[in-house]
């Protein structure tokens, strides 16, 4: 009751920007609001957020939005139709399938790939990096040398090797991309851990009897999350391109799945005369990759406390 009376005249903005928060919740809401203000001040970041939100909505409502089947086409009467012909807004491919419908349903595969890779690779890299940075010694040396081995190979080449060993398919492609993505996150987490492991609050927690695993999980990892989130967001474009590259080479999603890289591969034979078959999925990959890059750049500025005073 007292909280309502005191904060009502100040307004919601003053409540969130208060220099003397009355509760932990008010402090957390205030930090989140400040991050949103820094993020929303970047117009390009908002544009990237809009692109990603549009991608998510298209993926969710693909069955409603898509005008045709993404798998079955009219081979006899709708093969290689140019954009704008009848109900085929972006034209058709060599199997008479609507390209727009395949792009819409392909957004689900794109989101699934980037989400699964982030879920697998980011926690793995965070765990390896924080353990190596906090433990030091031979543990740090062994884990970082393993990381260096993965970093020594180009991502696409290493992913191709993993998929060749596991077999083609979207599941194996996701696993291969995740196995090639975690070393960069481990490096970032280790660098952040080296900066905080000798801090006073870490020493205080250790003096209170906390185990090393508890210190790493509860007190070190949260300090690495902001940098990791930014790096994961920026890497989404690379993940999409790697998945498209595997699909282009026939090692990713298999026909007739509407994967964007596989669509480009099937359309490269018609690139001179029926340019739209390969161009439309290429534009989709470019747009989504640009959206993730703009979003990651905005998150970097919003999550960096050094940007608060600028």
mmCIF file of C-alpha atoms in Angstrom:
data_model
loop_
_atom_site.group_PDB
_atom_site.id
_atom_site.type_symbol
_atom_site.label_atom_id
_atom_site.label_comp_id
_atom_site.label_asym_id
_atom_site.label_seq_id
_atom_site.Cartn_x
_atom_site.Cartn_y
_atom_site.Cartn_z
ATOM 1 C CA UNK A 1 0.000 0.000 0.000
ATOM 2 C CA UNK A 2 2.794 2.379 0.870
ATOM 3 C CA UNK A 3 4.653 1.542 -2.344
ATOM 4 C CA UNK A 4 1.604 2.422 -4.454
ATOM 5 C CA UNK A 5 1.082 5.799 -2.747
ATOM 6 C CA UNK A 6 4.764 6.808 -2.939
ATOM 7 C CA UNK A 7 5.391 5.875 -6.567
ATOM 8 C CA UNK A 8 2.085 6.947 -8.076
ATOM 9 C CA UNK A 9 2.884 10.696 -8.297
ATOM 10 C CA UNK A 10 6.322 9.986 -9.719
ATOM 11 C CA UNK A 11 4.997 8.016 -12.664
ATOM 12 C CA UNK A 12 6.149 4.780 -14.143
ATOM 13 C CA UNK A 13 9.277 6.228 -15.788
ATOM 14 C CA UNK A 14 10.482 7.886 -12.587
ATOM 15 C CA UNK A 15 9.841 4.644 -10.706
ATOM 16 C CA UNK A 16 12.019 2.700 -13.127
ATOM 17 C CA UNK A 17 14.785 5.329 -13.249
ATOM 18 C CA UNK A 18 14.959 5.879 -9.505
ATOM 19 C CA UNK A 19 18.494 6.125 -8.087
ATOM 20 C CA UNK A 20 17.293 4.635 -4.789
ATOM 21 C CA UNK A 21 15.223 1.529 -5.596
ATOM 22 C CA UNK A 22 13.085 0.311 -2.725
ATOM 23 C CA UNK A 23 13.259 -3.363 -3.685
ATOM 24 C CA UNK A 24 15.270 -5.825 -5.699
ATOM 25 C CA UNK A 25 12.456 -6.069 -8.229
ATOM 26 C CA UNK A 26 12.494 -2.303 -8.772
ATOM 27 C CA UNK A 27 16.264 -2.400 -9.299
ATOM 28 C CA UNK A 28 15.966 -5.258 -11.817
ATOM 29 C CA UNK A 29 13.167 -3.505 -13.694
ATOM 30 C CA UNK A 30 15.191 -0.318 -13.726
ATOM 31 C CA UNK A 31 18.224 -2.046 -15.241
ATOM 32 C CA UNK A 32 16.051 -3.709 -17.870
ATOM 33 C CA UNK A 33 14.413 -0.389 -18.710
ATOM 34 C CA UNK A 34 17.792 1.336 -19.090
ATOM 35 C CA UNK A 35 18.955 -1.415 -21.428
ATOM 36 C CA UNK A 36 15.787 -1.008 -23.478
ATOM 37 C CA UNK A 37 16.336 2.754 -23.711
ATOM 38 C CA UNK A 38 19.865 2.236 -25.003
ATOM 39 C CA UNK A 39 18.672 -0.435 -27.420
ATOM 40 C CA UNK A 40 15.697 1.555 -28.730
ATOM 41 C CA UNK A 41 17.924 4.584 -29.371
ATOM 42 C CA UNK A 42 19.557 2.553 -32.159
ATOM 43 C CA UNK A 43 17.270 2.649 -35.185
ATOM 44 C CA UNK A 44 19.169 -0.080 -37.023
ATOM 45 C CA UNK A 45 18.883 -2.352 -33.999
ATOM 46 C CA UNK A 46 15.117 -1.848 -33.994
ATOM 47 C CA UNK A 47 15.068 -2.676 -37.696
ATOM 48 C CA UNK A 48 16.961 -5.907 -36.970
ATOM 49 C CA UNK A 49 14.540 -6.735 -34.169
ATOM 50 C CA UNK A 50 11.651 -6.138 -36.563
ATOM 51 C CA UNK A 51 13.147 -8.511 -39.129
ATOM 52 C CA UNK A 52 13.632 -11.261 -36.546
ATOM 53 C CA UNK A 53 10.148 -10.780 -35.094
ATOM 54 C CA UNK A 54 8.713 -10.974 -38.611
ATOM 55 C CA UNK A 55 10.661 -14.188 -39.185
ATOM 56 C CA UNK A 56 9.291 -15.673 -35.971
ATOM 57 C CA UNK A 57 5.709 -14.732 -36.849
ATOM 58 C CA UNK A 58 6.061 -16.114 -40.364
ATOM 59 C CA UNK A 59 7.413 -19.381 -38.959
ATOM 60 C CA UNK A 60 4.585 -19.664 -36.427
ATOM 61 C CA UNK A 61 1.792 -18.965 -38.913
ATOM 62 C CA UNK A 62 3.405 -20.621 -41.946
ATOM 63 C CA UNK A 63 0.479 -22.973 -42.471
ATOM 64 C CA UNK A 64 -1.911 -20.022 -42.603
ATOM 65 C CA UNK A 65 0.223 -17.609 -44.622
ATOM 66 C CA UNK A 66 1.579 -19.965 -47.294
ATOM 67 C CA UNK A 67 -0.726 -19.913 -50.334
ATOM 68 C CA UNK A 68 0.401 -23.314 -51.658
ATOM 69 C CA UNK A 69 1.975 -26.539 -50.501
ATOM 70 C CA UNK A 70 5.735 -26.282 -49.949
ATOM 71 C CA UNK A 71 6.287 -29.900 -51.032
ATOM 72 C CA UNK A 72 3.817 -30.679 -53.804
ATOM 73 C CA UNK A 73 3.738 -28.710 -57.056
ATOM 74 C CA UNK A 74 2.049 -28.624 -60.432
ATOM 75 C CA UNK A 75 4.743 -30.075 -62.653
ATOM 76 C CA UNK A 76 2.537 -30.057 -65.752
ATOM 77 C CA UNK A 77 1.131 -26.525 -65.596
ATOM 78 C CA UNK A 78 3.231 -24.426 -63.229
ATOM 79 C CA UNK A 79 6.862 -25.298 -63.888
ATOM 80 C CA UNK A 80 9.380 -22.402 -63.745
ATOM 81 C CA UNK A 81 6.753 -19.668 -63.842
ATOM 82 C CA UNK A 82 8.176 -16.135 -63.399
ATOM 83 C CA UNK A 83 7.244 -13.975 -60.375
ATOM 84 C CA UNK A 84 3.786 -12.460 -60.469
ATOM 85 C CA UNK A 85 2.239 -15.195 -62.585
ATOM 86 C CA UNK A 86 -1.230 -15.926 -61.265
ATOM 87 C CA UNK A 87 -1.138 -16.786 -57.571
ATOM 88 C CA UNK A 88 2.615 -17.430 -57.620
ATOM 89 C CA UNK A 89 3.951 -14.153 -56.246
ATOM 90 C CA UNK A 90 7.631 -15.179 -56.364
ATOM 91 C CA UNK A 91 7.330 -17.706 -59.170
ATOM 92 C CA UNK A 92 7.787 -21.466 -59.134
ATOM 93 C CA UNK A 93 10.734 -23.852 -59.253
ATOM 94 C CA UNK A 94 11.560 -26.733 -61.596
ATOM 95 C CA UNK A 95 9.063 -28.981 -59.786
ATOM 96 C CA UNK A 96 6.195 -26.518 -60.124
ATOM 97 C CA UNK A 97 6.271 -25.634 -56.406
ATOM 98 C CA UNK A 98 5.492 -22.159 -55.163
ATOM 99 C CA UNK A 99 8.746 -20.481 -54.098
ATOM 100 C CA UNK A 100 7.031 -18.128 -51.648
ATOM 101 C CA UNK A 101 5.392 -21.041 -49.826
ATOM 102 C CA UNK A 102 8.709 -22.865 -49.640
ATOM 103 C CA UNK A 103 10.428 -19.764 -48.264
ATOM 104 C CA UNK A 104 7.727 -19.342 -45.633
ATOM 105 C CA UNK A 105 7.955 -22.940 -44.465
ATOM 106 C CA UNK A 106 11.737 -22.825 -44.751
ATOM 107 C CA UNK A 107 11.763 -20.100 -42.092
ATOM 108 C CA UNK A 108 10.814 -22.808 -39.586
ATOM 109 C CA UNK A 109 13.911 -24.802 -40.470
ATOM 110 C CA UNK A 110 16.078 -21.693 -40.220
ATOM 111 C CA UNK A 111 14.741 -20.815 -36.778
ATOM 112 C CA UNK A 112 15.032 -24.412 -35.621
ATOM 113 C CA UNK A 113 18.666 -24.607 -36.708
ATOM 114 C CA UNK A 114 19.792 -21.346 -35.071
ATOM 115 C CA UNK A 115 17.831 -22.104 -31.890
ATOM 116 C CA UNK A 116 19.139 -25.646 -31.486
ATOM 117 C CA UNK A 117 22.717 -24.609 -32.247
ATOM 118 C CA UNK A 118 22.497 -21.818 -29.676
ATOM 119 C CA UNK A 119 21.010 -24.183 -27.083
ATOM 120 C CA UNK A 120 23.774 -26.751 -27.624
ATOM 121 C CA UNK A 121 26.851 -24.636 -28.347
ATOM 122 C CA UNK A 122 26.415 -21.656 -25.998
ATOM 123 C CA UNK A 123 26.059 -23.625 -22.713
ATOM 124 C CA UNK A 124 28.892 -25.948 -23.745
ATOM 125 C CA UNK A 125 31.214 -23.069 -24.529
ATOM 126 C CA UNK A 126 30.172 -21.222 -21.382
ATOM 127 C CA UNK A 127 30.899 -24.257 -19.208
ATOM 128 C CA UNK A 128 34.274 -25.003 -20.796
ATOM 129 C CA UNK A 129 35.386 -21.375 -20.688
ATOM 130 C CA UNK A 130 34.382 -20.670 -17.106
ATOM 131 C CA UNK A 131 35.867 -23.914 -15.782
ATOM 132 C CA UNK A 132 39.127 -23.292 -17.637
ATOM 133 C CA UNK A 133 39.348 -19.683 -16.516
ATOM 134 C CA UNK A 134 38.524 -20.345 -12.867
ATOM 135 C CA UNK A 135 40.518 -23.556 -12.403
ATOM 136 C CA UNK A 136 43.644 -22.454 -14.266
ATOM 137 C CA UNK A 137 46.725 -24.675 -14.355
ATOM 138 C CA UNK A 138 46.641 -27.918 -16.305
ATOM 139 C CA UNK A 139 42.822 -27.861 -16.554
ATOM 140 C CA UNK A 140 42.985 -24.527 -18.352
ATOM 141 C CA UNK A 141 45.807 -25.741 -20.588
ATOM 142 C CA UNK A 142 44.030 -28.943 -21.632
ATOM 143 C CA UNK A 143 40.656 -27.328 -22.280
ATOM 144 C CA UNK A 144 42.146 -24.432 -24.232
ATOM 145 C CA UNK A 145 44.303 -26.700 -26.380
ATOM 146 C CA UNK A 146 41.180 -28.684 -27.286
ATOM 147 C CA UNK A 147 39.514 -25.374 -28.109
ATOM 148 C CA UNK A 148 42.468 -24.366 -30.275
ATOM 149 C CA UNK A 149 42.192 -27.618 -32.238
ATOM 150 C CA UNK A 150 38.585 -26.797 -33.153
ATOM 151 C CA UNK A 151 39.467 -23.172 -33.943
ATOM 152 C CA UNK A 152 42.256 -24.285 -36.278
ATOM 153 C CA UNK A 153 39.733 -25.485 -38.883
ATOM 154 C CA UNK A 154 37.298 -23.300 -40.850
ATOM 155 C CA UNK A 155 33.791 -23.800 -39.529
ATOM 156 C CA UNK A 156 32.260 -24.937 -42.797
ATOM 157 C CA UNK A 157 35.059 -27.416 -43.528
ATOM 158 C CA UNK A 158 34.868 -28.893 -40.029
ATOM 159 C CA UNK A 159 31.068 -29.037 -40.190
ATOM 160 C CA UNK A 160 31.311 -30.849 -43.533
ATOM 161 C CA UNK A 161 33.654 -33.384 -41.981
ATOM 162 C CA UNK A 162 31.283 -34.030 -39.083
ATOM 163 C CA UNK A 163 28.255 -34.361 -41.360
ATOM 164 C CA UNK A 164 30.166 -36.661 -43.695
ATOM 165 C CA UNK A 165 30.949 -38.885 -40.713
ATOM 166 C CA UNK A 166 27.437 -38.723 -39.203
ATOM 167 C CA UNK A 167 25.478 -38.796 -42.448
ATOM 168 C CA UNK A 168 23.437 -36.104 -44.254
ATOM 169 C CA UNK A 169 20.336 -34.713 -42.570
ATOM 170 C CA UNK A 170 19.125 -31.655 -40.742
ATOM 171 C CA UNK A 171 19.670 -33.204 -37.290
ATOM 172 C CA UNK A 172 23.275 -34.110 -38.034
ATOM 173 C CA UNK A 173 23.818 -30.687 -39.603
ATOM 174 C CA UNK A 174 22.639 -29.001 -36.394
ATOM 175 C CA UNK A 175 24.938 -31.180 -34.303
ATOM 176 C CA UNK A 176 27.878 -30.511 -36.627
ATOM 177 C CA UNK A 177 27.366 -26.738 -36.585
ATOM 178 C CA UNK A 178 27.062 -26.777 -32.787
ATOM 179 C CA UNK A 179 30.303 -28.741 -32.457
ATOM 180 C CA UNK A 180 32.099 -26.130 -34.561
ATOM 181 C CA UNK A 181 30.550 -23.090 -32.827
ATOM 182 C CA UNK A 182 31.286 -23.627 -29.119
ATOM 183 C CA UNK A 183 35.049 -22.771 -29.120
ATOM 184 C CA UNK A 184 34.436 -19.065 -29.733
ATOM 185 C CA UNK A 185 32.036 -18.953 -26.771
ATOM 186 C CA UNK A 186 34.563 -20.790 -24.608
ATOM 187 C CA UNK A 187 37.202 -18.176 -25.403
ATOM 188 C CA UNK A 188 34.886 -15.319 -24.459
ATOM 189 C CA UNK A 189 33.777 -17.022 -21.230
ATOM 190 C CA UNK A 190 37.377 -17.727 -20.244
ATOM 191 C CA UNK A 191 38.390 -14.111 -20.814
ATOM 192 C CA UNK A 192 35.468 -12.863 -18.708
ATOM 193 C CA UNK A 193 36.266 -15.400 -15.980
ATOM 194 C CA UNK A 194 39.907 -14.355 -15.778
ATOM 195 C CA UNK A 195 38.704 -10.817 -15.151
ATOM 196 C CA UNK A 196 36.427 -11.705 -12.209
ATOM 197 C CA UNK A 197 37.954 -14.779 -10.543
ATOM 198 C CA UNK A 198 40.190 -12.626 -8.302
ATOM 199 C CA UNK A 199 37.435 -10.170 -7.415
ATOM 200 C CA UNK A 200 36.597 -9.459 -3.794
ATOM 201 C CA UNK A 201 33.099 -10.890 -3.992
ATOM 202 C CA UNK A 202 34.435 -14.185 -5.412
ATOM 203 C CA UNK A 203 36.941 -14.348 -2.555
ATOM 204 C CA UNK A 204 34.151 -13.601 -0.059
ATOM 205 C CA UNK A 205 31.991 -16.412 -1.456
ATOM 206 C CA UNK A 206 34.943 -18.809 -1.261
ATOM 207 C CA UNK A 207 35.593 -17.817 2.361
ATOM 208 C CA UNK A 208 31.950 -18.599 3.162
ATOM 209 C CA UNK A 209 32.625 -22.206 2.158
ATOM 210 C CA UNK A 210 31.162 -22.308 -1.354
ATOM 211 C CA UNK A 211 32.529 -25.111 -3.510
ATOM 212 C CA UNK A 212 34.355 -24.291 -6.757
ATOM 213 C CA UNK A 213 31.459 -25.668 -8.807
ATOM 214 C CA UNK A 214 28.977 -23.481 -6.945
ATOM 215 C CA UNK A 215 31.180 -20.441 -7.477
ATOM 216 C CA UNK A 216 31.448 -21.161 -11.189
ATOM 217 C CA UNK A 217 27.755 -21.915 -11.697
ATOM 218 C CA UNK A 218 26.215 -19.281 -9.440
ATOM 219 C CA UNK A 219 28.674 -16.396 -9.439
ATOM 220 C CA UNK A 220 31.015 -16.597 -12.443
ATOM 221 C CA UNK A 221 28.709 -17.742 -15.237
ATOM 222 C CA UNK A 222 26.152 -14.925 -14.733
ATOM 223 C CA UNK A 223 28.949 -12.386 -15.236
ATOM 224 C CA UNK A 224 29.696 -13.899 -18.662
ATOM 225 C CA UNK A 225 26.126 -14.010 -19.959
ATOM 226 C CA UNK A 226 25.903 -10.513 -21.440
ATOM 227 C CA UNK A 227 29.001 -10.951 -23.624
ATOM 228 C CA UNK A 228 27.894 -14.445 -24.565
ATOM 229 C CA UNK A 229 24.395 -13.319 -25.579
ATOM 230 C CA UNK A 230 25.850 -10.652 -27.848
ATOM 231 C CA UNK A 231 28.269 -13.112 -29.468
ATOM 232 C CA UNK A 232 25.557 -15.736 -29.977
ATOM 233 C CA UNK A 233 23.286 -13.171 -31.632
ATOM 234 C CA UNK A 234 26.072 -11.988 -33.927
ATOM 235 C CA UNK A 235 26.924 -15.608 -34.786
ATOM 236 C CA UNK A 236 23.365 -16.365 -35.881
ATOM 237 C CA UNK A 237 24.132 -15.027 -39.356
ATOM 238 C CA UNK A 238 27.149 -17.314 -39.628
ATOM 239 C CA UNK A 239 25.083 -20.263 -38.419
ATOM 240 C CA UNK A 240 22.459 -19.570 -41.077
ATOM 241 C CA UNK A 241 25.130 -19.331 -43.778
ATOM 242 C CA UNK A 242 26.799 -22.550 -42.603
ATOM 243 C CA UNK A 243 23.468 -24.385 -42.589
ATOM 244 C CA UNK A 244 22.699 -23.005 -46.050
ATOM 245 C CA UNK A 245 26.145 -24.095 -47.234
ATOM 246 C CA UNK A 246 25.586 -27.625 -45.971
ATOM 247 C CA UNK A 247 22.166 -27.653 -47.617
ATOM 248 C CA UNK A 248 23.679 -26.364 -50.852
ATOM 249 C CA UNK A 249 26.186 -29.226 -50.817
ATOM 250 C CA UNK A 250 23.466 -31.784 -50.106
ATOM 251 C CA UNK A 251 24.664 -32.476 -46.561
ATOM 252 C CA UNK A 252 21.918 -30.606 -44.702
ATOM 253 C CA UNK A 253 18.155 -30.859 -45.063
ATOM 254 C CA UNK A 254 17.215 -33.430 -47.672
ATOM 255 C CA UNK A 255 14.611 -33.021 -50.439
ATOM 256 C CA UNK A 256 11.794 -32.215 -50.479
ATOM 257 C CA UNK A 257 12.292 -30.153 -47.292
ATOM 258 C CA UNK A 258 12.136 -26.415 -48.105
ATOM 259 C CA UNK A 259 15.563 -25.476 -46.771
ATOM 260 C CA UNK A 260 16.895 -22.219 -48.231
ATOM 261 C CA UNK A 261 20.389 -23.496 -49.050
ATOM 262 C CA UNK A 262 18.989 -26.564 -50.790
ATOM 263 C CA UNK A 263 16.630 -24.294 -52.754
ATOM 264 C CA UNK A 264 19.606 -22.306 -54.029
ATOM 265 C CA UNK A 265 21.362 -25.538 -54.992
ATOM 266 C CA UNK A 266 18.362 -26.739 -56.988
ATOM 267 C CA UNK A 267 18.035 -23.352 -58.706
ATOM 268 C CA UNK A 268 21.653 -22.892 -59.752
ATOM 269 C CA UNK A 269 20.970 -24.779 -62.971
ATOM 270 C CA UNK A 270 18.507 -22.105 -64.044
ATOM 271 C CA UNK A 271 20.381 -19.048 -62.811
ATOM 272 C CA UNK A 272 20.689 -17.470 -66.284
ATOM 273 C CA UNK A 273 17.171 -17.921 -67.629
ATOM 274 C CA UNK A 274 15.008 -18.527 -64.525
ATOM 275 C CA UNK A 275 16.958 -16.338 -62.087
ATOM 276 C CA UNK A 276 14.202 -16.187 -59.464
ATOM 277 C CA UNK A 277 14.561 -19.849 -58.466
ATOM 278 C CA UNK A 278 17.936 -19.256 -56.785
ATOM 279 C CA UNK A 279 17.652 -15.504 -56.159
ATOM 280 C CA UNK A 280 14.601 -15.540 -53.878
ATOM 281 C CA UNK A 281 16.052 -17.895 -51.219
ATOM 282 C CA UNK A 282 19.322 -15.971 -51.478
ATOM 283 C CA UNK A 283 17.503 -12.740 -50.663
ATOM 284 C CA UNK A 284 15.809 -14.469 -47.718
ATOM 285 C CA UNK A 285 19.169 -15.610 -46.322
ATOM 286 C CA UNK A 286 20.625 -12.123 -46.815
ATOM 287 C CA UNK A 287 17.691 -10.411 -45.081
ATOM 288 C CA UNK A 288 17.621 -12.699 -42.053
ATOM 289 C CA UNK A 289 21.414 -12.602 -41.667
ATOM 290 C CA UNK A 290 21.331 -8.807 -41.808
ATOM 291 C CA UNK A 291 18.575 -8.765 -39.191
ATOM 292 C CA UNK A 292 20.598 -10.873 -36.757
ATOM 293 C CA UNK A 293 23.702 -8.723 -37.298
ATOM 294 C CA UNK A 294 21.796 -5.505 -36.633
ATOM 295 C CA UNK A 295 20.145 -7.036 -33.562
ATOM 296 C CA UNK A 296 23.461 -8.251 -32.201
ATOM 297 C CA UNK A 297 25.058 -4.850 -32.712
ATOM 298 C CA UNK A 298 22.210 -3.201 -30.795
ATOM 299 C CA UNK A 299 22.414 -5.757 -27.981
ATOM 300 C CA UNK A 300 26.150 -5.154 -27.687
ATOM 301 C CA UNK A 301 25.548 -1.461 -27.051
ATOM 302 C CA UNK A 302 22.598 -2.079 -24.729
ATOM 303 C CA UNK A 303 24.297 -4.717 -22.576
ATOM 304 C CA UNK A 304 27.620 -2.910 -22.302
ATOM 305 C CA UNK A 305 27.590 -0.877 -19.074
ATOM 306 C CA UNK A 306 30.246 1.419 -20.509
ATOM 307 C CA UNK A 307 27.660 2.669 -22.999
ATOM 308 C CA UNK A 308 25.372 3.912 -20.246
ATOM 309 C CA UNK A 309 27.088 7.227 -19.850
ATOM 310 C CA UNK A 310 27.431 7.979 -23.573
#
